[in-house]
Coordinates of C-alpha atoms and ligand atoms in Angstrom, one line a residue:
X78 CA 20.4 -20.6 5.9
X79 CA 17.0 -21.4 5.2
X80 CA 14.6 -18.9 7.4
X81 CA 11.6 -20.6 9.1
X82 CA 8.9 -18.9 11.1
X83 CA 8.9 -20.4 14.2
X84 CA 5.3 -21.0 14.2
X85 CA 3.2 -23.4 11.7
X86 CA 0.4 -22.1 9.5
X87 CA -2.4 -24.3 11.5
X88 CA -0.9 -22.8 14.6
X89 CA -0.7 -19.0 13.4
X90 CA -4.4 -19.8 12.2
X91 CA -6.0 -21.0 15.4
X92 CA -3.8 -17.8 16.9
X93 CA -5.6 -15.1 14.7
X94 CA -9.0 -16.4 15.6
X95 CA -8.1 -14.8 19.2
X96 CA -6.2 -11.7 17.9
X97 CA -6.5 -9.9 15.0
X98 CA -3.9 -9.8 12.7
X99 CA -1.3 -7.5 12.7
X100 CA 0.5 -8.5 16.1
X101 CA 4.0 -9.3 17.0
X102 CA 4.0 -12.5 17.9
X103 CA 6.8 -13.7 20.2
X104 CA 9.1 -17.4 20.9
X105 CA 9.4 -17.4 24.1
X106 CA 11.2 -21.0 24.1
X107 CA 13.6 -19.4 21.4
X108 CA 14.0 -16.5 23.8
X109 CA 15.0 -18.8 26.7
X110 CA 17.2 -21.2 24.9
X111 CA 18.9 -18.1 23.4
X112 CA 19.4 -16.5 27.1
X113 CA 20.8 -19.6 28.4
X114 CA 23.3 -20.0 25.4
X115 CA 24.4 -16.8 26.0
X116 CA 25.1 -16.9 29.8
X117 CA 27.6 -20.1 28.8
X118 CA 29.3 -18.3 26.4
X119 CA 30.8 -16.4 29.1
X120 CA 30.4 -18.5 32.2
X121 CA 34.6 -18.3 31.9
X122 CA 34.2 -15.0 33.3
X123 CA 33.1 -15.3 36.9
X124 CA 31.8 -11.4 36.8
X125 CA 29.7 -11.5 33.5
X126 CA 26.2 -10.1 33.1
X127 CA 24.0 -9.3 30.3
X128 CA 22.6 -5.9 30.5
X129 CA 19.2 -6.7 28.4
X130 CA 18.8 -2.9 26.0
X131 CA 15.6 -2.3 27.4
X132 CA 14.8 0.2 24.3
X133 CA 14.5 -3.4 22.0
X134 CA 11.9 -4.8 23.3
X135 CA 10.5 -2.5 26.8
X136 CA 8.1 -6.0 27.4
X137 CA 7.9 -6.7 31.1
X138 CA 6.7 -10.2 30.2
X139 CA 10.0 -10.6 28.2
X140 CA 12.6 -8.6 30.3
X141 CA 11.3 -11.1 33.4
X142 CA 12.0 -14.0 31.5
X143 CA 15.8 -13.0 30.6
X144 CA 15.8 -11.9 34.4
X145 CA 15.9 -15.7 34.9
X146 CA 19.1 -16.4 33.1
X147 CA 20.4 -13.7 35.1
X148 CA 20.1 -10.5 32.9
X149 CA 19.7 -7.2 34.2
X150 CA 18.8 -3.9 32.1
X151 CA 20.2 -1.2 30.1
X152 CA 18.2 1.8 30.3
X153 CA 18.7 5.0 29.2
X154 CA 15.2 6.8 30.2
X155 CA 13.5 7.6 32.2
X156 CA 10.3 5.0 31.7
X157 CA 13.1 2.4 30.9
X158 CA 14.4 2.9 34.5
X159 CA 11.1 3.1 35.9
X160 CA 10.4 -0.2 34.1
X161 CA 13.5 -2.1 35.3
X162 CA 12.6 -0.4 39.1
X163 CA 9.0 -2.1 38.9
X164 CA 10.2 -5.7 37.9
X165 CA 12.8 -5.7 41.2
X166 CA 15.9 -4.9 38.7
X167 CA 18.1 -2.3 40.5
X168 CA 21.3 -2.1 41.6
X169 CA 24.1 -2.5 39.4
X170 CA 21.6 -4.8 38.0
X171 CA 20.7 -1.8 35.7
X172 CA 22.9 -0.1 34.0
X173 CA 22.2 3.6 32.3
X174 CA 24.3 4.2 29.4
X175 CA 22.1 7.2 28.6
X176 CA 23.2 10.7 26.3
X177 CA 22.4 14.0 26.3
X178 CA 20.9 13.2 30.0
X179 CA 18.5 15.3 31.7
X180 CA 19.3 16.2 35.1
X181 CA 16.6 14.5 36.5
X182 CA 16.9 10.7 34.8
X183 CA 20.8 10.7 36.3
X184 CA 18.9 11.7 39.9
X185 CA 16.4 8.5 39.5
X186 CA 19.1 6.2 38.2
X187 CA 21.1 7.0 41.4
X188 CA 18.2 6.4 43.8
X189 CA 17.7 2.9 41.9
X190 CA 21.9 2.5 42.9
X191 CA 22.1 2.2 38.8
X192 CA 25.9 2.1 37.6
X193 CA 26.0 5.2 35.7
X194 CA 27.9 4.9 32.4
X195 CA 28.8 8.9 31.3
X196 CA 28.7 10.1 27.6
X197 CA 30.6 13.1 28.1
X198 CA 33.6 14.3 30.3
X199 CA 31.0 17.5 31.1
X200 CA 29.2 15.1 32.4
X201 CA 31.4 14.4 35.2
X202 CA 30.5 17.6 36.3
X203 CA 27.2 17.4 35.4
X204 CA 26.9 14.7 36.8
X205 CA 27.7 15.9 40.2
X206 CA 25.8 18.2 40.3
X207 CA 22.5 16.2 39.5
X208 CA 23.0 14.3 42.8
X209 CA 25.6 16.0 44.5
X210 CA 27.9 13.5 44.3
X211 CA 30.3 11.1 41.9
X212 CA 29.2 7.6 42.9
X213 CA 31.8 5.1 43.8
X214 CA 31.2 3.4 41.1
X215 CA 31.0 4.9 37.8
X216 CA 32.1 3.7 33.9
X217 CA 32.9 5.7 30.9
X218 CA 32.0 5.5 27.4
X219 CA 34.7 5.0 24.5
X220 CA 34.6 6.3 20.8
X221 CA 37.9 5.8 18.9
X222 CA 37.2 7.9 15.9
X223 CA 38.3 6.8 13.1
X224 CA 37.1 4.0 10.5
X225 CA 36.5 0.7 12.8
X226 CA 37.0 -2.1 10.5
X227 CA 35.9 -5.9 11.5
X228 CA 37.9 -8.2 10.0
X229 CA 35.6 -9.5 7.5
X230 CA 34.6 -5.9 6.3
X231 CA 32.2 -5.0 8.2
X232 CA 32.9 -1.3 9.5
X233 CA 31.4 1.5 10.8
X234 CA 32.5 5.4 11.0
X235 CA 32.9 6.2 15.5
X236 CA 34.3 9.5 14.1
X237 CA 30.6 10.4 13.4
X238 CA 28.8 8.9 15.9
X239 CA 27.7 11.5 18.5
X240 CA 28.9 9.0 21.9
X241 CA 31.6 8.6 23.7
X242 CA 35.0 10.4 25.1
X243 CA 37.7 10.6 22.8
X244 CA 41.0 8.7 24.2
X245 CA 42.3 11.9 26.1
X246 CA 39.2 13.0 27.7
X247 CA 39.3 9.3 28.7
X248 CA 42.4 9.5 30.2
X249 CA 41.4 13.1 32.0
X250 CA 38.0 11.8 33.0
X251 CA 39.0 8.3 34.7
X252 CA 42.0 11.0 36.8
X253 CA 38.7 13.4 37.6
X254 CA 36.5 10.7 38.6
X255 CA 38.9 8.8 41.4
X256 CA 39.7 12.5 42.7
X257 CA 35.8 13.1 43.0
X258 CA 36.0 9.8 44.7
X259 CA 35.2 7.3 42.7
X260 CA 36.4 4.0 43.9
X261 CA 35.2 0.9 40.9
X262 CA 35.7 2.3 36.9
X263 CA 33.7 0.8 34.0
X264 CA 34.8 0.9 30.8
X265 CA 32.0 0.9 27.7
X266 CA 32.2 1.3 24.0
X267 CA 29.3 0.6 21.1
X268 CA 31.4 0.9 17.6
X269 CA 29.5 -0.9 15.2
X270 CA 25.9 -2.2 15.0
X271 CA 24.7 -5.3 13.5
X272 CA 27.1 -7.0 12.9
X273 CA 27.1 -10.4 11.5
X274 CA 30.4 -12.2 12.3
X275 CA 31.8 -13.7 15.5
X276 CA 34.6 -11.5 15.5
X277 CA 33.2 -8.1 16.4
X278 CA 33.2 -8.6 19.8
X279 CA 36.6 -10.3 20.1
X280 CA 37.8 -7.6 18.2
X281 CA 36.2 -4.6 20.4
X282 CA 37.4 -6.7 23.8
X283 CA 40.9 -6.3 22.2
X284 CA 40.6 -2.4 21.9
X285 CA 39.1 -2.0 25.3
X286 CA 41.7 -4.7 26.8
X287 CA 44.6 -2.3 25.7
X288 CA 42.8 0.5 26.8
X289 CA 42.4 -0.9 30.2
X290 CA 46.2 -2.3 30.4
X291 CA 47.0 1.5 29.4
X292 CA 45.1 3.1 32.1
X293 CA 46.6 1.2 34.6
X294 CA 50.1 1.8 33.5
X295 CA 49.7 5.4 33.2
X296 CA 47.1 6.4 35.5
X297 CA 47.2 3.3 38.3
X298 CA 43.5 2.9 37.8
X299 CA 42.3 -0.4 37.5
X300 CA 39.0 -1.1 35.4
X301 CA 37.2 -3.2 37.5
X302 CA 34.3 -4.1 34.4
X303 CA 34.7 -3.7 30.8
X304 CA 31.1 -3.5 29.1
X305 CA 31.5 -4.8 25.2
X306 CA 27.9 -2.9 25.0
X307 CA 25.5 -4.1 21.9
X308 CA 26.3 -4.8 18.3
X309 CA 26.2 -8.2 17.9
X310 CA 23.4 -8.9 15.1
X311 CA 20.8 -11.2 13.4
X312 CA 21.0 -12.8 10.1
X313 CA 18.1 -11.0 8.4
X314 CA 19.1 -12.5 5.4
X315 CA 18.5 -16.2 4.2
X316 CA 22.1 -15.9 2.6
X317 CA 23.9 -14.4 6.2
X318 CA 25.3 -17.0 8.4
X319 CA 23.6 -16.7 12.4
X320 CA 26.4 -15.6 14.9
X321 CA 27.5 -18.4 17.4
X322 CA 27.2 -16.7 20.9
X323 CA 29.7 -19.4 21.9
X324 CA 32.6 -19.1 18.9
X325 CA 31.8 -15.4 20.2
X326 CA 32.2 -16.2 24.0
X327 CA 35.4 -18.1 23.6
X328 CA 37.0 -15.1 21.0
X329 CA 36.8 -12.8 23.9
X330 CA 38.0 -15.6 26.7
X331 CA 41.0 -15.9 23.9
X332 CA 41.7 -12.0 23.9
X333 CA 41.4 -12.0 27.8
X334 CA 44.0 -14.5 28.6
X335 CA 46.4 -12.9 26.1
X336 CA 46.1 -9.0 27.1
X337 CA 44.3 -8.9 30.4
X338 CA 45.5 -11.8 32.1
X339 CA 48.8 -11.1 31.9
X340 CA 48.5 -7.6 33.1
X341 CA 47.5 -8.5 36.9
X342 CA 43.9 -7.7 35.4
X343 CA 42.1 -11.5 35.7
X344 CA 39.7 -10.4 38.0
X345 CA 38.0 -8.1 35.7
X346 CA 34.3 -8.4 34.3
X347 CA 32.8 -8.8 31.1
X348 CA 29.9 -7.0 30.4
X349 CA 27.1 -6.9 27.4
X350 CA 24.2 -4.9 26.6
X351 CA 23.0 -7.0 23.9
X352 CA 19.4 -6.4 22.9
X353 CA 18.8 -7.4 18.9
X354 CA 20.7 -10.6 19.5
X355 CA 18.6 -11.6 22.6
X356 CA 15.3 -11.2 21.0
X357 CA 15.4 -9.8 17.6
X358 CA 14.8 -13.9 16.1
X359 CA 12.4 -14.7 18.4
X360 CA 9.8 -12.1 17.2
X361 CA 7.9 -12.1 13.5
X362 CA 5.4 -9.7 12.8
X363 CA 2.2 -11.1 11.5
X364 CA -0.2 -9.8 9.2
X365 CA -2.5 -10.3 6.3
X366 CA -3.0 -9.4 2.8
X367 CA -6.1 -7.2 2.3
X368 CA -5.5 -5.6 -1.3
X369 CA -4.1 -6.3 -4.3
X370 CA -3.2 -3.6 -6.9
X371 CA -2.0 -4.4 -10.2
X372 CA -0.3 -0.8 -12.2
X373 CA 3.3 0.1 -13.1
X374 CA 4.2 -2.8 -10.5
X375 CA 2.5 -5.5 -8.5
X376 CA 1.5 -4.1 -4.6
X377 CA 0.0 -6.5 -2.1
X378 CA -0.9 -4.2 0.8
X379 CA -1.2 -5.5 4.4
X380 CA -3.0 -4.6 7.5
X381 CA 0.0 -3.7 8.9
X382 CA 2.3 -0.3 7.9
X383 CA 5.7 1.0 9.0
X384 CA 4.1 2.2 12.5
X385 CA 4.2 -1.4 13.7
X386 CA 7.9 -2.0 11.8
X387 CA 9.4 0.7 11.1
X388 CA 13.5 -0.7 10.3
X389 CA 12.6 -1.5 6.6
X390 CA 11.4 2.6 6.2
X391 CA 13.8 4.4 8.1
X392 CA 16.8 2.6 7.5
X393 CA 16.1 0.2 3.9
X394 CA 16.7 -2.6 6.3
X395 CA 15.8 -5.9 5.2
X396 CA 13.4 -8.4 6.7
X397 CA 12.4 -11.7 5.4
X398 CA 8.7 -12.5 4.6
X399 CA 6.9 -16.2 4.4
X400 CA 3.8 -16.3 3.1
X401 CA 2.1 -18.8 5.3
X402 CA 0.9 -21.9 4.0
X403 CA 2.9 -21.4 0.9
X404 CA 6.9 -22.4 1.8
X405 CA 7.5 -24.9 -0.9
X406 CA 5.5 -23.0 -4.1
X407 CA 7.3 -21.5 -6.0
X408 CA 9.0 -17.4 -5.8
X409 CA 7.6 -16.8 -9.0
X410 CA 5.8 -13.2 -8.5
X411 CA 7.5 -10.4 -8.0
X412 CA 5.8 -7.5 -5.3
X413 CA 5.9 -4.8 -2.9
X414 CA 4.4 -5.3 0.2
X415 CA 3.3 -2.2 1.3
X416 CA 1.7 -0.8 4.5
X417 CA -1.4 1.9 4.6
X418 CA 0.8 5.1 5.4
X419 CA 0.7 8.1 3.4
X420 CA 4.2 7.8 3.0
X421 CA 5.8 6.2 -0.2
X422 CA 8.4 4.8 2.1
X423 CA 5.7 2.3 3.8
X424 CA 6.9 -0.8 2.1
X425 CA 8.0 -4.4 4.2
X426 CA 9.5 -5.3 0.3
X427 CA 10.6 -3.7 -2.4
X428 CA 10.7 -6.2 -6.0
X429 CA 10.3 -9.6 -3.2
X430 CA 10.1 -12.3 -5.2
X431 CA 7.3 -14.7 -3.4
X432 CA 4.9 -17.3 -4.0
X433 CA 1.5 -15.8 -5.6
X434 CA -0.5 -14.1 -2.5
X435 CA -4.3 -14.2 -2.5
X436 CA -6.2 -11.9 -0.2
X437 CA -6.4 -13.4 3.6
X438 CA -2.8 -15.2 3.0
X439 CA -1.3 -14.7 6.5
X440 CA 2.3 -13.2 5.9
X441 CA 5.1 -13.7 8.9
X442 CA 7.9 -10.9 8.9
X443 CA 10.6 -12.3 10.6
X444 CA 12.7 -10.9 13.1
X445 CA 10.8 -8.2 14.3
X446 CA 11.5 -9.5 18.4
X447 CA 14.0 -6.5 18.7
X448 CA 14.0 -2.6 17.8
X449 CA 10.1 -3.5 16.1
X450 CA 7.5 -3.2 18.2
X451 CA 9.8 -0.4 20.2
X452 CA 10.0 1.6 17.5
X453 CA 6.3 2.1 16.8
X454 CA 4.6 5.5 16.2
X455 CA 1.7 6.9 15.7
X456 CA 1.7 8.8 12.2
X457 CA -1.2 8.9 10.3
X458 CA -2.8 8.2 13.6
X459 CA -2.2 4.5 13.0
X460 CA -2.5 2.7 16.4
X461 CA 0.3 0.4 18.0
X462 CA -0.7 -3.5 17.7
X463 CA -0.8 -5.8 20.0
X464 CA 1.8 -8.2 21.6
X465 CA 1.3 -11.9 22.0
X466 CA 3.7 -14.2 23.2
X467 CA 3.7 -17.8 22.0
X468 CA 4.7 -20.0 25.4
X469 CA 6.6 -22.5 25.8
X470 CA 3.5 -25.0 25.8
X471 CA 2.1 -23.8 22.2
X472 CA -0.3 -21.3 24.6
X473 CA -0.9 -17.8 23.1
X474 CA -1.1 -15.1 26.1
X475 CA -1.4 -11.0 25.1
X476 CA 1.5 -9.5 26.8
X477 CA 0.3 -6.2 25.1
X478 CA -2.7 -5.0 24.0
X479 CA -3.5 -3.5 20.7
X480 CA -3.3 0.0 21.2
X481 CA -7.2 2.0 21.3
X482 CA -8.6 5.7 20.0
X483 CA -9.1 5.9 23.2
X484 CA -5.6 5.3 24.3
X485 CA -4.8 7.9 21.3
X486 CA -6.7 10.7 22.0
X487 CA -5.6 10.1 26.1
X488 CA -3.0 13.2 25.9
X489 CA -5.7 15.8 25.0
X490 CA -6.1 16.7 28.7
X491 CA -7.4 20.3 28.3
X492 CA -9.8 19.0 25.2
X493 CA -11.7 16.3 26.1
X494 CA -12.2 14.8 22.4
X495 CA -13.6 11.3 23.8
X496 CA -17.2 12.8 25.1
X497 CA -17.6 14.4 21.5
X498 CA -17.6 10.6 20.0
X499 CA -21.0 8.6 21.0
X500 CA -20.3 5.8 18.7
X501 CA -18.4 2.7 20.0
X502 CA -14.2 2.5 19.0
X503 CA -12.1 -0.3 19.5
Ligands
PLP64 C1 21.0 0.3 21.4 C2 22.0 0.0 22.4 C3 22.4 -1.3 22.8 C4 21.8 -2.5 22.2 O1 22.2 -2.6 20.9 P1 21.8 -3.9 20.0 O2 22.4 -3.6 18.7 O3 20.4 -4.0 20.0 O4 22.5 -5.1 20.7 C5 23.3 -1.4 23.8 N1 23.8 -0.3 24.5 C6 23.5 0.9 24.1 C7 24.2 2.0 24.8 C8 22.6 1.2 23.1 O5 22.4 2.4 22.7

């Protein structure tokens, strides 16, 4: 599929006269339309709720909109929880599906009334000793082992991953908890991410449908909520083909009614704690060409670096680039687009083919709305950008600022670098 940005070149040019370029720019009519195609997927299932994964885009501007379509949050710190608390998401409107959990973060997620979704059969104990109790309602995390295949290939290795109970400590865990006390089981598993195909989820409801059928014939538990967790992905890729929430929505509804249904177990509730699908599109990260370098290959470096996007450093990932104002010349030069870092890795695009780019083209990296932004750092003191958010109207608003020196140097408590600097930073 042909990938567009969702904002025009005269558009993105009145926008940059307000913010300086780079910034991620959010669609927050994409972001809504999205949220509301999601929540029919599964209207079938009287219990369902998106979870929102706080950690892909912690925006309190953004996270309140998906609040409207009924989201709540997945959290697994501390700040995530304390984020979720201060936009009036508690309950078992958040859940924490957190690991290697300090003590304190499980006492916090209680007080909000959080569902608590455990890593680790020592965590039961762990658990209860944190805040003295088992809550009556409680879930449990899933990992297989083993290759997981999707049918059209795409797999990942569970055996690896460091989450989850295996099948047995599942089995022992779900028996501890309703001893403890424990009145209302979840049932969570994450086996593959990104996936681009409707049938990973169809496919994971049918493992954790069996699961639950098994539990309640050997251990009379019943799972009250089965939570299908993240994974489903974007098409960063002109050549992918975009997930359809609703072919999605209706391959689980099709697994239900065969395995659950007939089990006694229709009244139980779907659960997802998507967070690239729900706003990885809907975010592009904008920035301009400042230098041109012409040596063993052709660099065009930007303003921005792998501290603002860091997916196409850390894990080779892929992310399409349009050079504004330039859609229908032709790919004819071939480039790396490369960030400022002292890292060789800083590079948006390796051999890109692209339409010749002068210096002050605007360039739009798409689908930076999820696991972007969040994953920002600070290496080679490089500052965060900011985050605007196009509305609904064609109205820019900052729902971030750009990160300051100031902000930077805020940690040095005992060293007080700021009254050494009498010249004015940003
Ligand atoms: C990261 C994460 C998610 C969200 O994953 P996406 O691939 O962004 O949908 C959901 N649940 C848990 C526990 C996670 O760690």
């Amino acid at each position: 599929m042909k990938k567009e940005p969702f904002v025009t070149n005269e558009q993105l040019r009145e926008i940059v006269k307000q913010f300086p370029t780079p910034f991620h720019l959010y669609d927050e009519k994409g972001i809504r339309a999205n949220a509301q195609a999601v929540r029919e997927a599964f209207s079938w299932n009287r219990g369902y709720r998106e979870y929102f994964a706080v950690k892909a885009e912690p925006n309190p501007f953004i996270i309140k909109i998906l609040k409207e379509y009924g989201c709540g949050c997945d959290c697994s710190s501390m700040t995530e929880l304390m984020l979720s608390d201060a936009l009036g998401i508690r309950g078992e409107n958040i859940m924490f599906s957190s690991n290697e959990t300090p003590p304190q973060e499980f006492q916090f997620a209680d007080r909000l009334g959080a569902i608590i979704n455990l890593d680790d059969i020592t965590h039961i104990d762990f658990l209860e000793r944190a805040i003295g109790k088992i809550p009556e309602t409680i879930s449990c995390r899933y990992n297989p082992g083993g290759v997981y295949k999707v049918s059209n290939g795409i797999m990942d290795n569970p055996q690896d991953a460091k989450y989850g109970f295996t099948k047995e400590q599942l089995l022992e865990g779900y028996k501890i908890l309703k001893q403890k006390g424990a009145k209302r089981f979840g049932l969570h598993s994450f086996l593959v991410s990104n996936t681009v195909t409707n049938d990973y989820y169809p496919a994971l409801a049918r493992t954790l449908f069996e699961l639950a059928v098994e539990i309640k014939e050997k251990l009379g538990i019943t799972i009250d909520f089965i939570n299908l967790s993240g994974g489903v992905g974007v098409a960063y890729r002109p050549e992918e083909e975009p997930n359809d929430i609703r072919a999605i929505g209706q391959g689980v509804h099709k697994v239900f009614d065969e395995i659950l249904v007939p089990a006694g177990l229709q009244d139980t509730a779907i659960y997802t704690e998507m967070g690239r699908f729900m706003t990885g599109p809907y975010g592009c990260l904008v920035t301009t060409a400042v230098h041109e370098k012409h040596t063993y290959k052709e660099y065009i470096g930007v303003d921005a670096c792998a501290a603002n996007l860091m997916r196409p450093a850390m894990y080779g990932a892929y992310h399409h680039i349009t050079v504004m104002g330039k859609e229908n010349q032709p790919c004819d030069h071939k480039y790396d687009i490369v960030g400022s870092l002292c890292e060789n890795n800083d590079k948006f695009a390796v051999d890109r083919m692209l339409p010749e780019i002068g210096i002050g083209d605007l360039l739009v990296i798409h689908d930076t709305g999820a696991h972007g932004f969040a994953m920002g750092y600070n290496y080679n003191g490089r500052l965060w950008s900011a985050e605007v958010l196009l509305q609904e109207d064609g109205t820019p608003t900052l729902i971030r600022r750009a990160q300051t020196p100031k902000d930077y140097f805020a940690t040095f408590d005992c060293f007080d670098i700021l009254k050494d600097m009498n010249y004015e930073y940003r």
